[in-house]
C-alpha atoms as a printed R data frame, in Angstrom:
    type eleno elety resid chain resno       x       y       z
1   ATOM     1    CA   MET     A     1  -4.537  33.942  13.487
2   ATOM     2    CA   MET     A     2  -3.983  29.207  13.735
3   ATOM     3    CA   LEU     A     3  -2.025  29.571  16.972
4   ATOM     4    CA   LYS     A     4  -4.981  31.936  18.081
5   ATOM     5    CA   THR     A     5  -7.215  29.619  16.894
6   ATOM     6    CA   ILE     A     6  -4.706  27.045  19.115
7   ATOM     7    CA   SER     A     7  -5.457  28.694  21.686
8   ATOM     8    CA   ARG     A     8  -8.994  28.633  21.896
9   ATOM     9    CA   LEU     A     9  -9.016  24.947  21.726
10  ATOM    10    CA   GLU     A    10  -6.482  24.950  24.575
11  ATOM    11    CA   ASN     A    11  -9.030  27.124  26.441
12  ATOM    12    CA   GLU     A    12 -12.083  24.605  25.128
13  ATOM    13    CA   GLU     A    13 -10.656  21.684  25.509
14  ATOM    14    CA   GLY     A    14  -7.655  21.440  27.644
15  ATOM    15    CA   GLU     A    15  -3.754  21.471  26.767
16  ATOM    16    CA   SER     A    16  -2.372  18.111  24.202
17  ATOM    17    CA   GLU     A    17  -0.024  16.241  22.601
18  ATOM    18    CA   GLN     A    18  -1.838  17.388  19.877
19  ATOM    19    CA   LEU     A    19  -2.201  20.855  19.691
20  ATOM    20    CA   THR     A    20   1.319  21.302  21.293
21  ATOM    21    CA   LEU     A    21   2.419  19.638  17.656
22  ATOM    22    CA   SER     A    22   0.271  21.939  16.378
23  ATOM    23    CA   LYS     A    23   1.502  24.919  17.887
24  ATOM    24    CA   MET     A    24   5.398  23.351  16.994
25  ATOM    25    CA   ARG     A    25   4.811  23.117  13.353
26  ATOM    26    CA   VAL     A    26   2.288  26.428  13.381
27  ATOM    27    CA   TYR     A    27   5.884  27.955  14.558
28  ATOM    28    CA   GLU     A    28   8.083  25.805  11.812
29  ATOM    29    CA   MET     A    29   5.547  27.939   9.046
30  ATOM    30    CA   MET     A    30   6.385  31.463  10.397
31  ATOM    31    CA   ASN     A    31  10.842  30.292  10.350
32  ATOM    32    CA   ASP     A    32   9.932  30.453  14.604
33  ATOM    33    CA   LYS     A    33  13.040  28.170  15.026
34  ATOM    34    CA   LYS     A    34  12.937  29.025  19.222
35  ATOM    35    CA   ALA     A    35   9.096  28.819  19.754
36  ATOM    36    CA   ALA     A    36   9.221  25.365  17.879
37  ATOM    37    CA   TYR     A    37  11.546  24.230  20.194
38  ATOM    38    CA   LYS     A    38  10.357  25.650  23.642
39  ATOM    39    CA   GLU     A    39   6.934  23.910  22.619
40  ATOM    40    CA   LEU     A    40   8.838  20.529  22.332
41  ATOM    41    CA   GLN     A    41  10.797  20.785  25.071
42  ATOM    42    CA   SER     A    42   7.613  21.846  27.665
43  ATOM    43    CA   LEU     A    43   6.411  18.103  26.639
44  ATOM    44    CA   VAL     A    44   9.190  17.081  27.950
45  ATOM    45    CA   ASP     A    45   8.843  18.904  31.080
46  ATOM    46    CA   GLU     A    46   5.579  17.539  31.819
47  ATOM    47    CA   HIS     A    47   6.245  14.105  31.256
48  ATOM    48    CA   PRO     A    48   9.326  13.459  31.948
49  ATOM    49    CA   LEU     A    49   9.025   9.511  31.850
50  ATOM    50    CA   ASP     A    50   7.933   9.118  28.312
51  ATOM    51    CA   MET     A    51  10.688   8.347  26.320
52  ATOM    52    CA   GLY     A    52   8.243   8.880  23.122
53  ATOM    53    CA   TYR     A    53   8.975  12.924  23.321
54  ATOM    54    CA   LYS     A    54  12.070  13.515  24.226
55  ATOM    55    CA   THR     A    55  13.014  10.745  21.229
56  ATOM    56    CA   MET     A    56  10.829  13.300  18.727
57  ATOM    57    CA   LEU     A    57  12.507  16.412  20.933
58  ATOM    58    CA   GLY     A    58  16.006  14.945  19.452
59  ATOM    59    CA   ASN     A    59  15.033  14.052  15.613
60  ATOM    60    CA   TRP     A    60  13.767  17.572  15.873
61  ATOM    61    CA   LEU     A    61  17.431  19.119  17.259
62  ATOM    62    CA   MET     A    62  19.267  15.945  14.464
63  ATOM    63    CA   GLN     A    63  16.656  17.868  11.409
64  ATOM    64    CA   HIS     A    64  17.875  21.788  13.581
65  ATOM    65    CA   GLU     A    65  21.929  20.770  12.658
66  ATOM    66    CA   ARG     A    66  22.186  20.086  16.482
67  ATOM    67    CA   GLN     A    67  23.617  17.393  16.953
68  ATOM    68    CA   LYS     A    68  25.128  17.161  19.490
69  ATOM    69    CA   GLU     A    69  22.234  17.660  22.162
70  ATOM    70    CA   ALA     A    70  20.274  15.203  20.298
71  ATOM    71    CA   TYR     A    71  22.470  12.591  20.351
72  ATOM    72    CA   LYS     A    72  22.410  13.658  23.850
73  ATOM    73    CA   LEU     A    73  18.669  12.943  24.362
74  ATOM    74    CA   PHE     A    74  18.709   9.907  22.408
75  ATOM    75    CA   THR     A    75  21.107   8.080  25.259
76  ATOM    76    CA   ASP     A    76  20.064   9.546  27.480
77  ATOM    77    CA   VAL     A    77  16.287   7.368  26.602
78  ATOM    78    CA   LEU     A    78  18.735   4.633  25.974
79  ATOM    79    CA   ARG     A    79  20.609   4.390  29.120
80  ATOM    80    CA   GLU     A    80  16.076   4.319  30.696
81  ATOM    81    CA   GLU     A    81  14.810   2.538  27.943
82  ATOM    82    CA   PRO     A    82  17.992   0.170  26.119
83  ATOM    83    CA   ASP     A    83  15.340  -1.495  24.355
84  ATOM    84    CA   ASN     A    84  13.387   1.530  22.998
85  ATOM    85    CA   ALA     A    85  12.453   1.128  18.651
86  ATOM    86    CA   TYR     A    86  12.168   4.639  18.804
87  ATOM    87    CA   ALA     A    87  15.607   6.267  20.060
88  ATOM    88    CA   GLN     A    88  17.392   3.198  18.844
89  ATOM    89    CA   MET     A    89  16.123   4.151  15.184
90  ATOM    90    CA   SER     A    90  16.766   7.741  15.578
91  ATOM    91    CA   LEU     A    91  20.377   6.598  17.583
92  ATOM    92    CA   TYR     A    92  21.099   5.018  14.224
93  ATOM    93    CA   ASP     A    93  19.615   7.995  11.976
94  ATOM    94    CA   TYR     A    94  22.260  10.240  13.726
95  ATOM    95    CA   TYR     A    95  24.809   6.970  13.456
96  ATOM    96    CA   LYS     A    96  25.052   7.778   9.654
97  ATOM    97    CA   ALA     A    97  24.678  11.643   9.334
98  ATOM    98    CA   THR     A    98  27.727  12.172  11.373
99  ATOM    99    CA   GLN     A    99  29.467   9.494   9.084
100 ATOM   100    CA   GLN     A   100  30.163   7.075  11.847
101 ATOM   101    CA   GLU     A   101  29.121   3.453   9.438
102 ATOM   102    CA   ASN     A   102  30.662   1.275  12.410
103 ATOM   103    CA   LEU     A   103  28.360   2.353  14.765
104 ATOM   104    CA   ALA     A   104  25.355   2.663  12.316
105 ATOM   105    CA   HIS     A   105  26.245  -0.398  12.036
106 ATOM   106    CA   GLU     A   106  26.502  -1.716  15.440
107 ATOM   107    CA   MET     A   107  22.789  -0.009  15.727
108 ATOM   108    CA   LEU     A   108  21.454  -2.009  12.431
109 ATOM   109    CA   ASP     A   109  21.545  -5.945  14.403
110 ATOM   110    CA   LYS     A   110  21.381  -4.280  17.745
111 ATOM   111    CA   ILE     A   111  17.709  -2.928  15.804
112 ATOM   112    CA   LEU     A   112  17.109  -5.475  13.986
113 ATOM   113    CA   LEU     A   113  18.046  -9.321  16.075
114 ATOM   114    CA   GLY     A   114  17.037  -7.201  19.614
115 ATOM   115    CA   LYS     A   115  13.966  -9.901  19.853
116 ATOM   116    CA   LYS     A   116  11.674  -6.583  21.476
117 ATOM   117    CA   THR     A   117  11.880  -5.231  18.579
118 ATOM   118    CA   ASP     A   118   8.747  -5.477  16.863
119 ATOM   119    CA   LEU     A   119   8.420  -6.425  13.428
120 ATOM   120    CA   GLU     A   120   7.008  -3.439  11.698
121 ATOM   121    CA   THR     A   121  10.655  -2.098  13.072
122 ATOM   122    CA   LYS     A   122  12.327  -4.141  11.578
123 ATOM   123    CA   VAL     A   123  10.383  -4.381   8.562
124 ATOM   124    CA   MET     A   124  10.897   0.123   8.731
125 ATOM   125    CA   MET     A   125  14.749  -0.861   9.650
126 ATOM   126    CA   PHE     A   126  14.970  -3.459   6.166
127 ATOM   127    CA   ARG     A   127  13.447  -0.531   3.751
128 ATOM   128    CA   SER     A   128  15.800   1.951   4.807
129 ATOM   129    CA   TYR     A   129  18.497  -0.447   4.890
130 ATOM   130    CA   ILE     A   130  17.873  -1.638   0.847
131 ATOM   131    CA   GLN     A   131  17.364   1.772   0.040
132 ATOM   132    CA   ASP     A   132  20.816   3.471   1.137
133 ATOM   133    CA   ASN     A   133  21.622   0.433  -0.676
134 ATOM   134    CA   GLU     A   134  20.306   1.091  -3.898
135 ATOM   135    CA   SER     A   135  21.439   5.098  -3.710
136 ATOM   136    CA   ASN     A   136  25.195   3.704  -3.063
137 ATOM   137    CA   GLY     A   137  25.858   1.289  -5.909
138 ATOM   138    CA   ALA     A   138  23.157  -1.088  -5.009
139 ATOM   139    CA   ASP     A   139  25.428  -4.541  -3.323
140 ATOM   140    CA   SER     A   140  22.900  -6.892  -3.177
141 ATOM   141    CA   THR     A   141  24.984  -9.079  -1.589
142 ATOM   142    CA   GLN     A   142  25.172  -6.927   2.073
143 ATOM   143    CA   VAL     A   143  21.397  -7.034   1.818
144 ATOM   144    CA   ILE     A   144  21.599  -9.802   1.080
145 ATOM   145    CA   ALA     A   145  24.323 -10.663   4.480
146 ATOM   146    CA   LEU     A   146  21.783  -8.604   6.564
147 ATOM   147    CA   PHE     A   147  18.657 -10.283   5.699
148 ATOM   148    CA   ASP     A   148  21.100 -13.654   6.879
149 ATOM   149    CA   LYS     A   149  21.844 -12.928  10.661
150 ATOM   150    CA   ALA     A   150  18.557 -11.988  10.996
151 ATOM   151    CA   LEU     A   151  17.352 -15.067  10.066
152 ATOM   152    CA   ASN     A   152  19.713 -16.928  11.455
153 ATOM   153    CA   VAL     A   153  18.283 -16.516  14.886
154 ATOM   154    CA   GLN     A   154  16.218 -19.354  17.392
155 ATOM   155    CA   GLN     A   155  12.649 -18.126  16.104
156 ATOM   156    CA   PRO     A   156  12.734 -16.615  12.044
157 ATOM   157    CA   SER     A   157  10.170 -14.004  11.837
158 ATOM   158    CA   ALA     A   158   8.310 -15.142   7.755
159 ATOM   159    CA   ASP     A   159   7.556 -12.051   7.216
160 ATOM   160    CA   ILE     A   160  11.861 -11.360   7.336
161 ATOM   161    CA   ALA     A   161  12.180 -14.326   5.070
162 ATOM   162    CA   GLU     A   162   9.601 -13.735   2.822
163 ATOM   163    CA   MET     A   163  10.886  -9.960   1.657
164 ATOM   164    CA   ARG     A   164  13.784 -11.753   2.042
165 ATOM   165    CA   ALA     A   165  12.671 -14.041  -0.893
166 ATOM   166    CA   ALA     A   166  10.893 -11.351  -2.696
167 ATOM   167    CA   TYR     A   167  13.994  -8.634  -3.024
168 ATOM   168    CA   MET     A   168  15.987 -11.530  -4.511
169 ATOM   169    CA   GLN     A   169  13.395 -11.872  -6.849
170 ATOM   170    CA   LEU     A   170  13.619  -7.789  -7.434
171 ATOM   171    CA   LYS     A   171  17.213  -7.726  -8.322
172 ATOM   172    CA   LYS     A   172  16.630 -11.186 -10.891
173 ATOM   173    CA   MET     A   173  18.473 -13.090  -8.703
174 ATOM   174    CA   PRO     A   174  18.751 -17.358 -10.118
175 ATOM   175    CA   ALA     A   175  15.944 -19.160  -9.991
176 ATOM   176    CA   ASP     A   176  16.920 -21.873  -7.806
177 ATOM   177    CA   THR     A   177  18.314 -19.796  -4.906
178 ATOM   178    CA   ILE     A   178  14.855 -17.819  -5.274
179 ATOM   179    CA   CYS     A   179  13.231 -21.076  -4.670
180 ATOM   180    CA   LYS     A   180  14.660 -22.490  -1.867
181 ATOM   181    CA   ALA     A   181  14.604 -18.374   0.111
182 ATOM   182    CA   TYR     A   182  10.410 -19.506  -0.794
183 ATOM   183    CA   GLU     A   183  11.586 -22.605   0.726
184 ATOM   184    CA   LYS     A   184  12.867 -20.848   4.084
185 ATOM   185    CA   VAL     A   185   9.672 -18.558   4.596
186 ATOM   186    CA   LEU     A   186   6.937 -21.729   4.426
187 ATOM   187    CA   ALA     A   187   9.484 -23.803   6.368
188 ATOM   188    CA   ILE     A   188   8.645 -21.044   9.201
189 ATOM   189    CA   ALA     A   189   5.187 -20.418   8.039
190 ATOM   190    CA   PRO     A   190   3.435 -23.608   5.538
191 ATOM   191    CA   ASP     A   191   0.168 -21.936   5.894
192 ATOM   192    CA   ASN     A   192   1.726 -19.056   3.974
193 ATOM   193    CA   ALA     A   193  -0.240 -19.027   1.345
194 ATOM   194    CA   ASN     A   194   1.741 -15.863  -0.751
195 ATOM   195    CA   ALA     A   195   4.675 -16.973  -0.856
196 ATOM   196    CA   ARG     A   196   3.839 -20.611  -1.662
197 ATOM   197    CA   VAL     A   197   1.978 -19.237  -5.207
198 ATOM   198    CA   GLN     A   198   5.634 -16.975  -5.685
199 ATOM   199    CA   LEU     A   199   6.847 -21.175  -5.133
200 ATOM   200    CA   ILE     A   200   4.766 -22.420  -7.422
201 ATOM   201    CA   GLN     A   201   5.675 -19.677 -10.302
202 ATOM   202    CA   ASN     A   202   9.108 -19.721  -9.858
203 ATOM   203    CA   LEU     A   203   8.897 -24.000  -9.845
204 ATOM   204    CA   TRP     A   204   6.366 -23.872 -13.752
205 ATOM   205    CA   ASN     A   205   8.014 -21.179 -14.926
206 ATOM   206    CA   LYS     A   206  11.348 -23.743 -14.836
207 ATOM   207    CA   LYS     A   207   9.051 -26.594 -16.028
208 ATOM   208    CA   ASN     A   208   9.017 -28.793 -12.300
209 ATOM   209    CA   TYR     A   209   5.675 -30.033 -12.624
210 ATOM   210    CA   ASP     A   210   6.523 -32.707 -10.157
211 ATOM   211    CA   ALA     A   211   7.910 -30.450  -7.490
212 ATOM   212    CA   VAL     A   212   4.901 -28.125  -8.562
213 ATOM   213    CA   VAL     A   213   2.663 -30.680  -7.832
214 ATOM   214    CA   ALA     A   214   4.898 -31.679  -4.077
215 ATOM   215    CA   GLN     A   215   4.110 -28.325  -3.240
216 ATOM   216    CA   SER     A   216   0.166 -28.204  -4.358
217 ATOM   217    CA   ASN     A   217  -0.630 -31.331  -2.330
218 ATOM   218    CA   ALA     A   218   0.965 -29.592   0.820
219 ATOM   219    CA   ALA     A   219  -1.462 -26.640   0.056
220 ATOM   220    CA   HIS     A   220  -4.658 -28.485   0.749
221 ATOM   221    CA   ALA     A   221  -3.092 -29.577   3.981
222 ATOM   222    CA   TYR     A   222  -2.793 -25.269   5.387
223 ATOM   223    CA   ASN     A   223  -4.442 -23.788   2.956
224 ATOM   224    CA   PRO     A   224  -7.161 -25.717   1.954
225 ATOM   225    CA   GLU     A   225 -10.086 -22.920   1.023
226 ATOM   226    CA   GLU     A   226  -7.003 -21.303  -1.445
227 ATOM   227    CA   MET     A   227  -8.231 -22.623  -5.197
228 ATOM   228    CA   VAL     A   228  -5.255 -21.483  -6.645
229 ATOM   229    CA   PHE     A   229  -3.255 -24.972  -5.286
230 ATOM   230    CA   TYR     A   230  -6.226 -27.157  -7.087
231 ATOM   231    CA   TYR     A   231  -5.257 -25.069 -10.546
232 ATOM   232    CA   PHE     A   232  -1.776 -25.324 -10.319
233 ATOM   233    CA   GLY     A   233  -1.750 -28.849  -9.234
234 ATOM   234    CA   GLY     A   234  -4.469 -30.127 -11.728
235 ATOM   235    CA   MET     A   235  -2.620 -28.455 -14.372
236 ATOM   236    CA   ALA     A   236   0.768 -29.870 -13.154
237 ATOM   237    CA   TYR     A   237  -0.604 -33.405 -13.311
238 ATOM   238    CA   TYR     A   238  -2.167 -32.362 -17.278
239 ATOM   239    CA   GLN     A   239   1.245 -31.265 -18.363
240 ATOM   240    CA   LYS     A   240   2.852 -34.804 -17.145
241 ATOM   241    CA   MET     A   241   0.410 -36.619 -19.427
242 ATOM   242    CA   GLU     A   242  -1.814 -37.999 -15.566
243 ATOM   243    CA   GLU     A   243  -5.394 -36.423 -16.794
244 ATOM   244    CA   ASP     A   244  -6.722 -39.294 -14.155
245 ATOM   245    CA   SER     A   245  -5.014 -37.755 -11.250
246 ATOM   246    CA   ALA     A   246  -5.542 -33.745 -12.943
247 ATOM   247    CA   LEU     A   247  -9.559 -34.026 -13.086
248 ATOM   248    CA   ASN     A   248  -9.436 -35.716  -9.360
249 ATOM   249    CA   GLU     A   249  -7.212 -32.105  -8.670
250 ATOM   250    CA   PHE     A   250  -9.989 -30.036 -10.734
251 ATOM   251    CA   ARG     A   251 -12.319 -32.059  -8.794
252 ATOM   252    CA   LEU     A   252 -11.087 -31.359  -5.030
253 ATOM   253    CA   GLY     A   253 -10.842 -27.566  -5.818
254 ATOM   254    CA   MET     A   254 -14.630 -27.229  -7.380
255 ATOM   255    CA   ALA     A   255 -15.758 -28.414  -3.709
256 ATOM   256    CA   GLN     A   256 -14.136 -25.392  -2.235
257 ATOM   257    CA   VAL     A   257 -16.108 -23.825  -4.829
258 ATOM   258    CA   ASN     A   258 -18.604 -20.827  -3.266
259 ATOM   259    CA   LYS     A   259 -19.489 -17.234  -3.803
260 ATOM   260    CA   GLN     A   260 -16.727 -15.689  -2.996
261 ATOM   261    CA   SER     A   261 -14.333 -17.180  -4.857
262 ATOM   262    CA   ASN     A   262 -12.350 -16.073  -8.134
263 ATOM   263    CA   PRO     A   263 -15.145 -16.649 -11.187
264 ATOM   264    CA   ASP     A   264 -12.016 -16.567 -14.005
265 ATOM   265    CA   LEU     A   265 -10.177 -19.039 -11.297
266 ATOM   266    CA   VAL     A   266 -13.557 -21.563 -11.049
267 ATOM   267    CA   SER     A   267 -13.917 -20.812 -14.770
268 ATOM   268    CA   ASP     A   268 -10.960 -21.954 -16.025
269 ATOM   269    CA   LEU     A   269 -10.496 -25.208 -13.578
270 ATOM   270    CA   TYR     A   270 -13.960 -25.697 -15.194
271 ATOM   271    CA   ALA     A   271 -12.531 -25.237 -18.929
272 ATOM   272    CA   MET     A   272 -10.123 -26.968 -17.807
273 ATOM   273    CA   MET     A   273 -12.412 -29.840 -16.630
274 ATOM   274    CA   GLY     A   274 -14.252 -30.232 -19.978
275 ATOM   275    CA   ASP     A   275 -11.914 -30.523 -22.177
276 ATOM   276    CA   ILE     A   276 -10.144 -33.269 -20.289
277 ATOM   277    CA   LEU     A   277 -13.745 -35.279 -20.134
278 ATOM   278    CA   HIS     A   278 -14.267 -34.612 -23.981
279 ATOM   279    CA   LYS     A   279 -10.861 -36.123 -24.952
280 ATOM   280    CA   ARG     A   280 -12.035 -39.196 -22.898
281 ATOM   281    CA   GLY     A   281 -15.345 -39.681 -24.996
282 ATOM   282    CA   ASP     A   282 -17.117 -38.769 -22.349
283 ATOM   283    CA   LYS     A   283 -19.465 -36.019 -23.932
284 ATOM   284    CA   THR     A   284 -21.823 -34.844 -22.465
285 ATOM   285    CA   ALA     A   285 -20.005 -34.400 -18.788
286 ATOM   286    CA   ALA     A   286 -17.502 -32.304 -20.834
287 ATOM   287    CA   PHE     A   287 -20.328 -29.966 -22.083
288 ATOM   288    CA   ALA     A   288 -22.000 -29.732 -18.277
289 ATOM   289    CA   ALA     A   289 -18.705 -28.488 -16.923
290 ATOM   290    CA   TYR     A   290 -18.519 -26.080 -20.442
291 ATOM   291    CA   ASP     A   291 -21.596 -24.571 -19.673
292 ATOM   292    CA   SER     A   292 -20.558 -24.471 -16.157
293 ATOM   293    CA   CYS     A   293 -17.612 -22.517 -17.462
294 ATOM   294    CA   LEU     A   294 -19.634 -20.234 -18.276
295 ATOM   295    CA   GLN     A   295 -21.511 -19.549 -16.594
296 ATOM   296    CA   TRP     A   296 -18.441 -17.728 -13.687
297 ATOM   297    CA   LYS     A   297 -17.133 -16.376 -16.936
298 ATOM   298    CA   ASP     A   298 -20.108 -16.221 -19.883
299 ATOM   299    CA   ASP     A   299 -16.226 -14.880 -22.396
300 ATOM   300    CA   ASN     A   300 -13.665 -17.383 -21.344
301 ATOM   301    CA   ILE     A   301 -12.300 -17.431 -25.483
302 ATOM   302    CA   MET     A   302 -11.025 -20.954 -24.834
303 ATOM   303    CA   ALA     A   303 -13.832 -22.804 -23.600
304 ATOM   304    CA   LEU     A   304 -16.105 -21.380 -25.940
305 ATOM   305    CA   ASN     A   305 -13.408 -21.916 -29.478
306 ATOM   306    CA   ASN     A   306 -13.724 -25.489 -27.335
307 ATOM   307    CA   TYR     A   307 -17.261 -25.862 -26.994
308 ATOM   308    CA   ALA     A   308 -18.251 -24.472 -30.226
309 ATOM   309    CA   TYR     A   309 -15.726 -26.258 -31.802
310 ATOM   310    CA   TYR     A   310 -16.713 -29.919 -30.490
311 ATOM   311    CA   MET     A   311 -20.801 -29.426 -31.069
312 ATOM   312    CA   ALA     A   312 -20.075 -28.408 -33.970
313 ATOM   313    CA   GLU     A   313 -18.044 -31.788 -34.449
314 ATOM   314    CA   SER     A   314 -20.720 -33.560 -33.355
315 ATOM   315    CA   GLY     A   315 -23.831 -31.762 -35.366
316 ATOM   316    CA   LEU     A   316 -24.994 -30.732 -32.165
317 ATOM   317    CA   ASP     A   317 -27.182 -27.281 -31.674
318 ATOM   318    CA   LEU     A   318 -25.459 -26.192 -34.120
319 ATOM   319    CA   HIS     A   319 -27.050 -22.492 -33.285
320 ATOM   320    CA   LYS     A   320 -25.859 -21.712 -29.958
321 ATOM   321    CA   ALA     A   321 -22.264 -23.522 -31.536
322 ATOM   322    CA   GLU     A   322 -22.452 -20.658 -33.387
323 ATOM   323    CA   VAL     A   323 -23.008 -18.176 -31.772
324 ATOM   324    CA   MET     A   324 -20.261 -19.530 -29.529
325 ATOM   325    CA   SER     A   325 -17.903 -18.954 -31.619
326 ATOM   326    CA   TYR     A   326 -19.150 -15.511 -33.220
327 ATOM   327    CA   LYS     A   327 -18.390 -14.621 -29.304
């Protein structure tokens, strides 16, 4: 009945790739391999210049233990289109399936180092290689070597470099190694905010506050709207006991606040400003900062605690202090 319905659609709308593939899948469900093959072959015959159908047929043959026929199709496609990523990936799978590891590695290098290979394909191949590596003993040195090879080109990809750094972090490699990996990403794409945040978090964990300040300041040139960098920069200055610089950094961050800003982050910036201002003896400005903090996040516990304490200590609006302390 499914086949009859597809035939009715073909009569109404004309034949199409989608309908032909639908018929092929139905035949597969019926375990009629001969008919399924015939449908795919018809697409190849009707579109002799479209190498995608030949590769698709080759992959179908691979799934049905007809490797030699599949190999011929893949090589035919690559003879016509040497940079066809779909066929290259299929041939790589063929070499892996037939345990021709050296040829598989050669094809993998060709895909990853090919100037015409699109980024999506490269990322897909890296994921596949990592999964295969994990299932075969997880030798991270092989994965890193492959990443390094892919990045040792004239115009390396920041996405591949970021993937390499994330892999290192996942494998819990030494912190210095991970930091250098993220520095590599930023050398390629200095406006990569995500990579810089990851680097700063690693530097923060090492308590390298000077480096955190340097990275946060660099971020202002490339990502001036990202408030997280003002937060980290200000906090690093605070840890260095440079409160004037911290306050200035937080104020620079405040200048970037808009309706889309992260409420938690804005609230924390105001809370830190309140703490510093109170420490400097400017209670009026400090309390104004705490009020702004609680406007963005009314359950900021540290701000509620400090604000209530400082108000009680000063004997000001004790009822408000009590409510905040209770909350």
